[in-house]
Amino acid sequence: MSTCTERTECKILIVEDSQDNREIYRECLVSAQNLDCQIRECESAEEALEMCIKDCPDLILLDYILPKLDGLQFLRQAIDRLETMPAVIMVTGKGSETIAVEAMKHGVRDYVVKGRLTPEQLVNIVVNTLNDRQLKARIDAQLQQQEVVARIALKISQSLELSSILQAAVEGTRELLGCDRTLVCHLGSGLNGTIVAESVLSGWSVAECDRLESNDPVDPADRIEHYLQGHKTAISDIESADLTDYDLHRYRQFQAKAVLTVPILVRDTSTSPLSESRLWGLLIAHHCQTVHHWNTDELDLLDRLSLQMSIAIQQAELVTDLKAILATQQAIEHQLRERVLEIEQANLQLSATSHLLADRNQELNDFSHIVSHDLQAPLRGISNLAQWLGEDLGGKLPAKNQQQLDLIKDRVVQMTALIDGLLRYARIGRETIDSLPTNIGQLLAEVVDILAPPPNFQVLFAADLPTIETQALLLKQVFTNLIGNAIKYHDRPNGRVEVLVTDLGSVWQFTIVDDGPGIDPEHHHKIFGMFKRLVSGDNTKGTGIGLAIVQKIVEAQGGSVWVESKLGKGSAFSFTWPKLA
């Protein structure tokens, strides 16, 4: 019941076999300023029981002495047959403490004696009884609401399954409101939604599909803003309300006559605890059988339930996010484990390769020793034998034989140089050489002194060349080969070689420029190969290994080497030499 004025609205049934008494009671109640009552009358308990079954009143003014059944017998049958007992005031012509006690045991709110009852007392007793009944009904409803809300809150604390929480909520809501349908609609883009939970009283249709497509002519943004501000939509009678054709059609589809819609607002706490609310969905209640005036208690109840659902939804979304994060972490951990296994396998392979490389290096060292000792020893014997023959025979040898003997000596020298070149090539990259501060000018002077060019041959370089931190022995070997080739293969005894040094930031660039015969560009790609010489024959100088040694040393340092040359135009051999950090 709701109190909209100071007058108490009620339905009263007067059960009295005396017509005079019934008229007195009616006149008192109708004329009361604080009552707004609908009064019905009957003479017997049997008739009163039938009237209560058809339309139960709020209060019964019951005479104890009635035809056939007395007031107590009526109460016993009413308790058995009525779902809800109305408030009862028993009136008797003769007071009896025994009857009063028995009446109170059967739920009678007050027991009065007719002869002692004034009109004012009757009205006061009726008003107080109705107020007590309304207060008890309100307390019972609040307790029931608290029980349902507590049950839902317990469900939230015990379960992470959002669907079961929402289903428990709609069932509890329908039970408390006494309505015919409650549902939760999860909204997507615009006002398109999905029914995720529904409770329907038997006899009314379940939603035909779980999708609710919005063709609302009203701008969805306006409705969403309406709900974001916490506003509810309470419609007591859809037929008399000022609704759009779209809304009226939608409610009729659900067979609804009265509708209550409450927004479910949640906060995205994953980004910020103070983030703005967003409209997750709607909690909707329908009365389908009759129109219904939604009272304040019902609105407050749905507000509380909506808040509980918001908590459950945020909890479920948080769990979903945590599961996604956990799944991602597990996937990353799985990938890391696989990567660790791959690295371990690679390390095993690298270790095996390192051992194999160490074995191959040892074999190469052994081979170098063999080449150095076993091949050079016979060459020294041949050289000594040729020298001894020349000394012993002196001038007795014919010129042709002397020429052949000299050719043997030259071939021994070339073979010895070839073996030395092979040994130097094999050692590149396998020897540990310390880096030292090295003055480029001093290093070039040492190279020129070793090479001892002809007296009229010029080897030029700047006087103020820098000092760099490098493996001087390797750089000296590169200069020795390149400058030595420029001298060796020059076509004039008065040739000229110039060494240029350029700082390119992260590397030094060295260029050896000569004015010799030059090299045909079609042979540029060949000259850095092993045993590649552009001319052949007995008078050929060199072993064909020098430039291969240069390329291997430079590339091992992380640099590069190239040539620019044309026939008759001289040559320019350049290489880069990385700076040490």
Coordinates of C-alpha atoms in Angstrom, one line a residue:
M1 CA 0.0 0.0 0.0
S2 CA 1.2 3.5 -0.6
T3 CA 0.3 6.7 1.3
C4 CA -0.2 9.5 -1.1
T5 CA -2.4 11.7 1.4
E6 CA -3.3 11.7 5.1
R7 CA -6.3 9.4 4.4
T8 CA -5.7 5.7 4.6
E9 CA -6.9 3.8 1.6
C10 CA -8.4 0.4 2.4
K11 CA -11.0 -2.3 1.6
I12 CA -13.1 -3.3 4.6
L13 CA -15.4 -6.3 4.9
I14 CA -18.1 -6.0 7.7
V15 CA -19.3 -9.5 8.8
E16 CA -22.3 -8.9 11.1
D17 CA -25.7 -10.6 11.2
S18 CA -27.4 -7.4 12.5
Q19 CA -28.3 -4.9 9.8
D20 CA -28.5 -2.1 12.3
N21 CA -25.0 -2.7 13.5
R22 CA -23.7 -2.9 9.9
E23 CA -25.2 0.5 9.1
I24 CA -23.7 2.0 12.3
Y25 CA -20.3 0.6 11.4
R26 CA -20.6 1.8 7.8
E27 CA -21.7 5.3 8.8
C28 CA -18.8 5.6 11.2
L29 CA -16.2 4.5 8.7
V30 CA -17.5 6.4 5.7
S31 CA -17.7 9.6 7.7
A32 CA -14.2 9.3 9.1
Q33 CA -11.9 12.1 7.9
N34 CA -8.7 9.9 7.9
L35 CA -10.2 6.9 6.0
D36 CA -10.8 6.4 2.3
C37 CA -12.4 3.0 2.3
Q38 CA -14.4 0.6 0.1
I39 CA -16.9 -1.2 2.3
R40 CA -18.6 -4.5 1.7
E41 CA -21.0 -6.3 4.0
C42 CA -22.3 -9.8 4.6
E43 CA -24.3 -11.6 7.3
S44 CA -22.7 -15.0 7.7
A45 CA -19.2 -16.5 8.0
E46 CA -19.8 -18.8 4.9
E47 CA -20.6 -15.7 2.7
A48 CA -17.6 -13.8 4.2
L49 CA -15.3 -16.7 3.3
E50 CA -16.4 -16.8 -0.3
M51 CA -16.1 -13.0 -0.6
C52 CA -12.5 -13.1 0.8
I53 CA -11.5 -15.9 -1.6
K54 CA -12.7 -13.8 -4.6
D55 CA -11.3 -10.4 -3.4
C56 CA -9.5 -10.4 -0.1
P57 CA -10.0 -7.2 1.9
D58 CA -7.4 -5.3 3.9
L59 CA -9.5 -5.6 7.1
I60 CA -12.4 -7.6 8.4
L61 CA -14.7 -6.2 11.1
L62 CA -15.9 -9.6 12.4
D63 CA -18.8 -10.3 14.8
Y64 CA -18.1 -13.2 17.1
I65 CA -21.7 -14.5 17.2
L66 CA -22.9 -15.5 13.7
P67 CA -25.4 -18.0 12.3
K68 CA -24.0 -21.5 11.9
L69 CA -20.3 -20.6 12.3
D70 CA -19.0 -18.3 14.9
G71 CA -16.1 -15.9 14.5
L72 CA -13.4 -18.3 15.7
Q73 CA -14.7 -21.0 13.4
F74 CA -14.5 -18.6 10.5
L75 CA -10.9 -17.7 11.4
R76 CA -9.9 -21.3 11.4
Q77 CA -11.3 -21.9 7.9
A78 CA -10.0 -18.6 6.6
I79 CA -6.5 -19.4 7.8
D80 CA -6.6 -22.7 5.9
R81 CA -8.1 -21.4 2.7
L82 CA -6.7 -17.9 2.2
E83 CA -3.1 -17.2 0.9
T84 CA -2.9 -14.0 2.9
M85 CA -4.9 -13.3 6.0
P86 CA -6.3 -9.8 6.2
A87 CA -6.2 -7.9 9.5
V88 CA -9.2 -8.8 11.8
I89 CA -11.0 -6.8 14.5
M90 CA -13.4 -9.0 16.4
V91 CA -16.6 -7.3 17.9
T92 CA -18.8 -9.0 20.4
G93 CA -21.8 -8.1 22.4
K94 CA -20.5 -9.7 25.6
G95 CA -16.8 -9.6 26.6
S96 CA -15.1 -12.9 27.4
E97 CA -11.4 -13.2 28.4
T98 CA -11.3 -16.7 27.1
I99 CA -12.8 -15.8 23.7
A100 CA -10.4 -12.8 23.5
V101 CA -7.3 -15.0 24.2
E102 CA -8.5 -17.6 21.6
A103 CA -9.1 -14.9 19.1
M104 CA -5.7 -13.4 19.6
K105 CA -4.2 -16.9 19.0
H106 CA -5.9 -16.9 15.6
G107 CA -4.4 -13.6 14.6
V108 CA -7.1 -11.1 15.6
R109 CA -5.5 -7.7 16.0
D110 CA -8.1 -6.3 18.4
Y111 CA -11.1 -7.5 20.5
V112 CA -13.8 -4.9 21.4
V113 CA -17.1 -5.0 23.1
K114 CA -20.0 -3.4 21.2
G115 CA -21.6 -1.7 24.2
R116 CA -18.4 0.1 25.2
L117 CA -17.4 1.1 21.6
T118 CA -17.9 4.7 20.5
P119 CA -17.7 5.8 16.8
E120 CA -14.4 7.6 17.4
Q121 CA -12.9 4.5 19.1
L122 CA -14.0 2.3 16.2
V123 CA -12.4 4.6 13.7
N124 CA -9.2 4.8 15.7
I125 CA -9.0 1.1 16.2
V126 CA -9.5 0.5 12.4
V127 CA -6.9 3.2 11.5
N128 CA -4.4 1.9 14.0
T129 CA -4.9 -1.7 12.9
L130 CA -4.5 -0.8 9.2
N131 CA -1.4 1.3 9.9
D132 CA 0.1 -1.6 12.0
R133 CA -0.7 -4.0 9.1
Q134 CA 0.9 -1.6 6.5
L135 CA 3.9 -1.2 8.8
K136 CA 4.3 -4.9 9.2
A137 CA 3.8 -5.5 5.5
R138 CA 6.5 -2.9 4.8
I139 CA 8.9 -4.4 7.3
D140 CA 8.2 -7.9 5.9
A141 CA 8.8 -6.6 2.4
Q142 CA 12.0 -4.9 3.5
L143 CA 13.2 -8.0 5.2
Q144 CA 12.4 -10.1 2.1
Q145 CA 14.2 -7.5 -0.1
Q146 CA 17.3 -7.6 2.2
E147 CA 17.2 -11.4 2.1
V148 CA 17.1 -11.5 -1.7
V149 CA 19.8 -8.8 -2.0
A150 CA 22.0 -10.7 0.6
R151 CA 21.4 -13.9 -1.4
I152 CA 22.5 -12.2 -4.6
A153 CA 25.5 -10.6 -2.8
L154 CA 26.5 -14.1 -1.4
K155 CA 26.1 -15.5 -4.9
I156 CA 28.5 -12.8 -6.2
S157 CA 31.1 -13.6 -3.4
Q158 CA 30.9 -17.4 -4.0
S159 CA 30.7 -17.5 -7.8
L160 CA 32.7 -16.0 -10.7
E161 CA 30.1 -17.2 -13.2
L162 CA 28.3 -14.1 -14.3
S163 CA 25.4 -15.9 -16.0
S164 CA 24.4 -17.7 -12.8
I165 CA 24.6 -14.5 -10.8
L166 CA 22.4 -12.6 -13.2
Q167 CA 19.9 -15.5 -13.3
A168 CA 19.6 -15.5 -9.5
A169 CA 19.1 -11.8 -9.6
V170 CA 16.2 -11.8 -12.1
E171 CA 14.5 -14.6 -10.2
G172 CA 14.8 -12.9 -6.9
T173 CA 13.6 -9.6 -8.4
R174 CA 10.5 -11.2 -9.9
E175 CA 9.7 -12.9 -6.6
L176 CA 10.0 -9.7 -4.6
L177 CA 8.1 -7.5 -7.1
G178 CA 5.4 -10.0 -7.6
C179 CA 5.6 -9.2 -11.4
D180 CA 5.3 -11.6 -14.3
R181 CA 8.7 -11.1 -16.0
T182 CA 12.1 -9.8 -15.2
L183 CA 15.1 -9.8 -17.5
V184 CA 18.6 -8.4 -18.0
C185 CA 19.6 -7.0 -21.4
H186 CA 23.3 -6.5 -22.1
L187 CA 23.6 -3.5 -24.5
G188 CA 26.0 -3.4 -27.4
S189 CA 26.4 -0.6 -30.0
G190 CA 23.6 1.9 -29.8
L191 CA 20.7 0.3 -27.9
N192 CA 21.1 -3.1 -29.6
G193 CA 21.1 -5.7 -26.9
T194 CA 21.2 -9.3 -25.9
I195 CA 19.0 -10.9 -23.2
V196 CA 21.4 -12.6 -20.9
A197 CA 19.0 -13.6 -18.0
E198 CA 15.2 -13.9 -17.8
S199 CA 12.7 -15.1 -15.3
V200 CA 9.0 -15.5 -16.5
L201 CA 6.0 -16.5 -14.5
S202 CA 4.2 -19.6 -15.8
G203 CA 1.6 -18.7 -18.4
W204 CA 3.6 -15.9 -20.1
S205 CA 5.8 -16.3 -23.1
V206 CA 9.6 -16.5 -22.8
A207 CA 11.5 -14.0 -25.1
E208 CA 11.5 -15.6 -28.6
C209 CA 15.1 -14.7 -29.2
D210 CA 18.0 -13.4 -27.2
R211 CA 18.7 -10.5 -29.6
L212 CA 17.0 -7.1 -29.3
E213 CA 17.6 -5.1 -32.4
S214 CA 16.9 -1.3 -31.9
N215 CA 15.1 0.5 -34.7
D216 CA 14.2 3.3 -32.3
P217 CA 13.5 6.6 -34.1
V218 CA 14.7 8.5 -31.1
D219 CA 18.5 9.1 -31.1
P220 CA 20.1 6.3 -29.1
A221 CA 22.6 8.8 -27.7
D222 CA 19.7 10.6 -26.0
R223 CA 18.4 7.5 -24.4
I224 CA 21.9 6.4 -23.3
E225 CA 22.6 9.8 -21.7
H226 CA 19.2 9.5 -19.9
Y227 CA 20.3 6.2 -18.4
L228 CA 23.9 7.3 -17.7
Q229 CA 22.4 10.0 -15.4
G230 CA 20.8 7.3 -13.4
H231 CA 17.2 7.9 -14.6
K232 CA 14.7 5.0 -14.5
T233 CA 11.7 4.5 -16.8
A234 CA 8.5 3.6 -14.9
I235 CA 5.4 3.0 -17.0
S236 CA 2.2 2.1 -15.1
D237 CA 0.1 1.6 -18.2
I238 CA 1.6 1.4 -21.6
E239 CA -1.7 2.0 -23.4
S240 CA -2.3 5.3 -21.6
A241 CA 1.3 6.5 -21.5
D242 CA 2.7 8.9 -24.1
L243 CA 4.9 6.3 -25.9
T244 CA 6.3 6.2 -29.4
D245 CA 4.9 3.6 -31.8
Y246 CA 8.2 1.8 -31.5
D247 CA 8.1 1.6 -27.7
L248 CA 4.5 0.6 -27.7
H249 CA 5.1 -2.2 -30.3
R250 CA 8.2 -3.4 -28.3
Y251 CA 6.3 -3.7 -25.0
R252 CA 3.3 -5.4 -26.7
Q253 CA 5.7 -8.0 -28.1
F254 CA 6.5 -8.9 -24.4
Q255 CA 2.8 -8.9 -23.5
A256 CA 3.7 -6.1 -20.9
K257 CA 1.1 -3.8 -19.5
A258 CA 3.4 -2.1 -17.0
V259 CA 7.1 -1.7 -17.4
L260 CA 10.0 -0.7 -15.1
T261 CA 13.5 -0.2 -16.6
V262 CA 16.6 0.5 -14.5
P263 CA 20.1 1.1 -16.0
I264 CA 23.0 -1.1 -15.0
L265 CA 26.1 1.2 -14.9
V266 CA 29.6 -0.1 -14.5
R267 CA 33.0 1.6 -14.3
D268 CA 36.1 0.5 -16.3
T269 CA 38.4 0.1 -13.3
S270 CA 41.1 -1.5 -15.4
T271 CA 42.0 2.0 -16.8
S272 CA 41.3 4.1 -13.7
P273 CA 39.5 3.8 -10.4
L274 CA 37.9 7.2 -11.1
S275 CA 36.8 6.4 -14.7
E276 CA 33.3 7.4 -15.8
S277 CA 30.4 5.0 -15.7
R278 CA 29.3 3.3 -18.9
L279 CA 25.9 1.8 -19.6
W280 CA 26.4 -2.0 -19.5
G281 CA 22.7 -3.0 -19.8
L282 CA 19.2 -2.7 -18.4
L283 CA 17.3 -4.5 -15.6
I284 CA 13.6 -4.7 -16.8
A285 CA 10.5 -5.7 -15.0
H286 CA 7.0 -6.4 -16.6
H287 CA 3.5 -6.8 -15.2
C288 CA 1.7 -8.6 -18.0
Q289 CA -1.7 -9.4 -16.4
T290 CA -2.7 -5.9 -15.2
V291 CA -1.5 -2.4 -15.1
H292 CA 0.6 -1.5 -12.1
H293 CA 1.6 1.6 -10.2
W294 CA 5.3 1.3 -9.4
N295 CA 5.9 2.5 -5.8
T296 CA 9.0 4.0 -4.2
D297 CA 10.0 0.7 -2.5
E298 CA 10.0 -1.1 -5.8
L299 CA 12.1 1.6 -7.5
D300 CA 14.6 1.5 -4.5
L301 CA 14.7 -2.3 -4.7
L302 CA 15.7 -2.3 -8.4
D303 CA 18.3 0.4 -7.7
R304 CA 19.9 -1.9 -5.1
L305 CA 19.7 -4.9 -7.3
S306 CA 21.2 -3.0 -10.2
L307 CA 24.1 -2.0 -8.0
Q308 CA 24.7 -5.6 -7.0
M309 CA 24.7 -6.6 -10.6
S310 CA 27.2 -3.8 -11.4
I311 CA 29.5 -5.3 -8.8
A312 CA 29.1 -8.8 -10.2
I313 CA 29.7 -7.5 -13.8
Q314 CA 32.8 -5.6 -12.8
Q315 CA 34.0 -8.6 -10.9
A316 CA 33.4 -10.9 -13.8
E317 CA 35.1 -8.5 -16.3
L318 CA 38.1 -8.3 -13.9
V319 CA 38.3 -12.0 -13.8
T320 CA 38.0 -12.2 -17.6
D321 CA 40.8 -9.7 -17.9
L322 CA 43.0 -11.5 -15.4
K323 CA 42.4 -14.8 -17.2
A324 CA 43.4 -13.1 -20.5
I325 CA 46.5 -11.7 -18.9
L326 CA 47.3 -15.1 -17.3
A327 CA 46.8 -16.8 -20.7
T328 CA 49.1 -14.3 -22.3
Q329 CA 51.7 -14.8 -19.6
Q330 CA 51.4 -18.6 -20.0
A331 CA 51.8 -18.3 -23.8
I332 CA 54.9 -16.1 -23.3
E333 CA 56.3 -18.5 -20.7
H334 CA 55.7 -21.3 -23.1
Q335 CA 57.4 -19.4 -25.9
L336 CA 60.3 -18.6 -23.6
R337 CA 60.7 -22.2 -22.6
E338 CA 60.7 -23.2 -26.2
R339 CA 63.2 -20.5 -26.9
V340 CA 65.4 -21.6 -24.0
L341 CA 65.3 -25.2 -25.4
E342 CA 66.2 -23.8 -28.8
I343 CA 69.1 -21.8 -27.3
E344 CA 70.2 -24.9 -25.3
Q345 CA 70.2 -26.9 -28.5
A346 CA 72.0 -24.1 -30.3
N347 CA 74.6 -24.0 -27.5
L348 CA 75.1 -27.7 -27.8
Q349 CA 75.5 -27.4 -31.5
L350 CA 77.8 -24.4 -31.0
S351 CA 79.8 -26.3 -28.5
A352 CA 80.1 -29.3 -30.8
T353 CA 81.1 -27.0 -33.7
S354 CA 83.6 -25.2 -31.4
H355 CA 85.2 -28.6 -30.6
L356 CA 85.2 -29.5 -34.2
L357 CA 86.7 -26.2 -35.2
A358 CA 89.4 -26.6 -32.5
D359 CA 90.2 -30.0 -33.9
R360 CA 90.3 -28.6 -37.4
N361 CA 92.6 -25.8 -36.3
Q362 CA 94.9 -28.3 -34.6
E363 CA 94.9 -30.3 -37.8
L364 CA 95.7 -27.1 -39.7
N365 CA 98.5 -26.3 -37.3
D366 CA 99.9 -29.8 -37.7
F367 CA 99.6 -29.4 -41.4
S368 CA 101.4 -26.1 -41.3
H369 CA 104.3 -27.7 -39.3
I370 CA 104.4 -30.5 -41.8
V371 CA 104.5 -28.1 -44.7
S372 CA 107.1 -25.9 -43.0
H373 CA 109.4 -28.8 -42.1
D374 CA 108.8 -31.7 -44.5
L375 CA 108.4 -29.6 -47.7
Q376 CA 111.0 -26.9 -47.0
A377 CA 113.7 -29.4 -46.0
P378 CA 113.9 -31.0 -49.5
L379 CA 113.9 -27.5 -51.1
R380 CA 116.8 -26.5 -48.9
G381 CA 118.6 -29.7 -50.0
I382 CA 117.9 -28.9 -53.7
S383 CA 119.2 -25.3 -53.2
N384 CA 122.3 -26.5 -51.4
L385 CA 123.0 -29.1 -54.1
A386 CA 122.6 -26.6 -56.9
Q387 CA 125.0 -24.2 -55.1
W388 CA 127.5 -27.0 -54.5
L389 CA 127.4 -28.0 -58.2
G390 CA 128.0 -24.4 -59.2
E391 CA 130.9 -24.0 -56.8
D392 CA 132.5 -27.4 -57.7
L393 CA 132.3 -27.1 -61.4
G394 CA 133.0 -23.4 -61.5
G395 CA 133.5 -22.2 -65.1
K396 CA 133.6 -25.7 -66.5
L397 CA 129.7 -25.8 -67.1
P398 CA 128.5 -24.9 -70.5
A399 CA 126.4 -21.7 -70.6
K400 CA 123.2 -23.7 -71.2
N401 CA 123.8 -25.9 -68.2
Q402 CA 124.7 -22.9 -66.1
Q403 CA 121.4 -21.2 -67.1
Q404 CA 119.5 -24.4 -66.2
L405 CA 121.2 -24.5 -62.8
D406 CA 120.2 -20.8 -62.2
L407 CA 116.6 -21.7 -63.1
I408 CA 116.6 -24.5 -60.5
K409 CA 117.7 -22.0 -57.9
D410 CA 115.0 -19.5 -58.9
R411 CA 112.4 -22.2 -58.8
V412 CA 113.5 -23.2 -55.3
V413 CA 113.2 -19.5 -54.1
Q414 CA 109.7 -19.3 -55.7
M415 CA 108.6 -22.6 -54.1
T416 CA 110.0 -21.4 -50.7
A417 CA 108.1 -18.1 -51.0
L418 CA 104.9 -20.0 -52.0
I419 CA 105.1 -22.2 -49.0
D420 CA 105.8 -19.2 -46.7
G421 CA 102.7 -17.5 -48.3
L422 CA 100.5 -20.5 -47.7
L423 CA 101.6 -20.7 -44.1
R424 CA 100.9 -16.9 -43.6
Y425 CA 97.4 -17.4 -45.2
A426 CA 96.6 -20.3 -43.0
R427 CA 97.5 -18.5 -39.8
I428 CA 95.3 -15.5 -40.5
G429 CA 92.6 -15.2 -37.8
R430 CA 93.9 -18.1 -35.7
E431 CA 96.7 -16.2 -33.9
T432 CA 96.1 -13.8 -31.0
I433 CA 97.7 -10.4 -31.8
D434 CA 97.6 -7.6 -29.2
S435 CA 96.4 -4.1 -30.3
L436 CA 98.9 -1.4 -29.7
P437 CA 99.1 2.4 -30.3
T438 CA 100.7 2.5 -33.8
N439 CA 101.9 5.5 -35.8
I440 CA 101.0 5.0 -39.4
G441 CA 103.9 7.0 -40.7
Q442 CA 106.4 5.0 -38.6
L443 CA 104.8 1.7 -39.7
L444 CA 105.0 2.7 -43.4
A445 CA 108.7 3.7 -43.0
E446 CA 109.4 0.2 -41.6
V447 CA 107.7 -1.4 -44.5
V448 CA 109.6 0.6 -47.1
D449 CA 112.9 -0.2 -45.3
I450 CA 112.1 -3.9 -45.5
L451 CA 111.1 -3.8 -49.2
A452 CA 114.2 -1.8 -50.2
P453 CA 112.9 -0.4 -53.5
P454 CA 115.3 0.6 -56.2
P455 CA 117.2 3.9 -55.6
N456 CA 115.2 5.9 -58.1
F457 CA 111.8 4.4 -56.9
Q458 CA 109.7 6.7 -54.8
V459 CA 107.3 5.6 -52.0
L460 CA 105.5 8.7 -50.6
F461 CA 103.2 9.4 -47.6
A462 CA 102.4 12.4 -45.5
A463 CA 104.6 13.3 -42.6
D464 CA 101.8 13.9 -40.1
L465 CA 99.9 10.6 -40.3
P466 CA 97.8 9.7 -37.2
T467 CA 98.5 7.2 -34.4
I468 CA 95.8 4.6 -34.1
E469 CA 95.0 1.7 -31.7
T470 CA 95.3 -1.5 -33.9
Q471 CA 96.9 -4.9 -34.5
A472 CA 100.0 -3.4 -36.1
L473 CA 101.5 -6.7 -37.3
L474 CA 98.4 -7.4 -39.5
L475 CA 98.2 -3.9 -40.8
K476 CA 102.0 -4.0 -41.6
Q477 CA 101.5 -7.3 -43.5
V478 CA 98.7 -5.7 -45.7
F479 CA 100.9 -2.6 -46.5
T480 CA 103.9 -4.9 -47.2
N481 CA 101.9 -6.9 -49.8
L482 CA 100.3 -4.0 -51.5
I483 CA 103.4 -1.7 -51.6
G484 CA 105.5 -4.7 -52.5
N485 CA 103.3 -5.6 -55.4
A486 CA 103.4 -2.0 -56.7
I487 CA 107.2 -2.1 -56.7
K488 CA 107.5 -5.7 -57.9
Y489 CA 105.2 -5.4 -60.9
H490 CA 106.1 -1.9 -61.9
D491 CA 107.3 -1.5 -65.5
R492 CA 110.0 1.1 -64.7
P493 CA 112.8 1.3 -62.1
N494 CA 111.9 5.0 -61.4
G495 CA 108.3 4.4 -60.5
R496 CA 106.2 6.2 -57.9
V497 CA 103.9 4.9 -55.1
E498 CA 101.8 7.1 -52.8
V499 CA 100.0 6.1 -49.6
L500 CA 96.8 8.1 -48.8
V501 CA 95.0 8.0 -45.4
T502 CA 91.4 9.2 -45.0
D503 CA 89.3 9.3 -41.7
L504 CA 85.8 8.1 -42.5
G505 CA 84.4 8.2 -39.0
S506 CA 84.1 4.6 -37.9
V507 CA 86.9 3.4 -40.2
W508 CA 90.2 4.4 -41.7
Q509 CA 90.5 4.2 -45.5
F510 CA 94.0 3.5 -46.9
T511 CA 94.8 3.8 -50.6
I512 CA 98.0 2.7 -52.3
V513 CA 98.3 4.6 -55.7
D514 CA 101.0 3.7 -58.2
D515 CA 101.9 4.9 -61.7
G516 CA 102.7 1.4 -63.0
P517 CA 101.3 -0.5 -66.0
G518 CA 97.8 -0.8 -64.6
I519 CA 95.3 -3.7 -64.7
D520 CA 92.6 -4.3 -67.2
P521 CA 89.2 -3.9 -65.5
E522 CA 88.0 -7.3 -66.8
H523 CA 90.6 -8.9 -64.5
H524 CA 89.7 -6.9 -61.3
H525 CA 87.5 -9.7 -59.9
K526 CA 90.2 -12.3 -60.4
I527 CA 93.3 -10.8 -58.7
F528 CA 92.2 -11.4 -55.1
G529 CA 91.9 -15.2 -55.6
M530 CA 94.4 -17.8 -54.6
F531 CA 97.2 -18.3 -57.1
K532 CA 95.7 -15.8 -59.5
R533 CA 98.4 -14.1 -61.6
L534 CA 97.7 -12.0 -64.7
V535 CA 100.9 -13.3 -66.5
S536 CA 102.6 -16.7 -66.4
G537 CA 105.9 -18.2 -67.4
D538 CA 109.3 -18.7 -66.0
N539 CA 110.0 -15.0 -65.5
T540 CA 106.7 -14.4 -63.6
K541 CA 107.3 -12.7 -60.3
G542 CA 105.3 -13.5 -57.1
T543 CA 103.3 -16.5 -55.9
G544 CA 99.8 -15.4 -56.6
I545 CA 98.9 -15.5 -52.8
G546 CA 99.7 -11.9 -51.7
L547 CA 96.4 -10.2 -52.6
A548 CA 94.5 -13.2 -51.2
I549 CA 96.3 -12.7 -47.9
V550 CA 95.4 -9.0 -48.0
Q551 CA 91.7 -9.7 -48.6
K552 CA 91.5 -12.3 -45.8
I553 CA 93.2 -10.0 -43.3
V554 CA 91.1 -7.0 -44.1
E555 CA 87.8 -8.9 -44.1
A556 CA 88.7 -10.6 -40.9
Q557 CA 89.0 -7.1 -39.4
G558 CA 85.5 -6.2 -40.7
G559 CA 86.8 -4.0 -43.6
S560 CA 86.8 -4.4 -47.4
V561 CA 89.4 -4.1 -50.2
W562 CA 89.0 -3.1 -53.8
V563 CA 91.0 -1.9 -56.8
E564 CA 90.6 0.9 -59.3
S565 CA 92.8 0.6 -62.4
K566 CA 93.1 0.7 -66.2
L567 CA 95.8 -0.5 -68.5
G568 CA 98.5 2.2 -68.8
K569 CA 96.9 4.4 -66.1
G570 CA 98.4 2.9 -62.9
S571 CA 96.5 1.3 -60.1
A572 CA 94.8 2.3 -56.8
F573 CA 94.3 -0.4 -54.2
S574 CA 92.0 0.8 -51.3
F575 CA 91.0 -0.9 -48.1
T576 CA 89.0 0.1 -45.0
W577 CA 90.3 -0.6 -41.5
P578 CA 87.7 -0.3 -38.6
K579 CA 88.6 1.8 -35.6
L580 CA 88.7 0.0 -32.3
A581 CA 86.1 1.2 -29.7

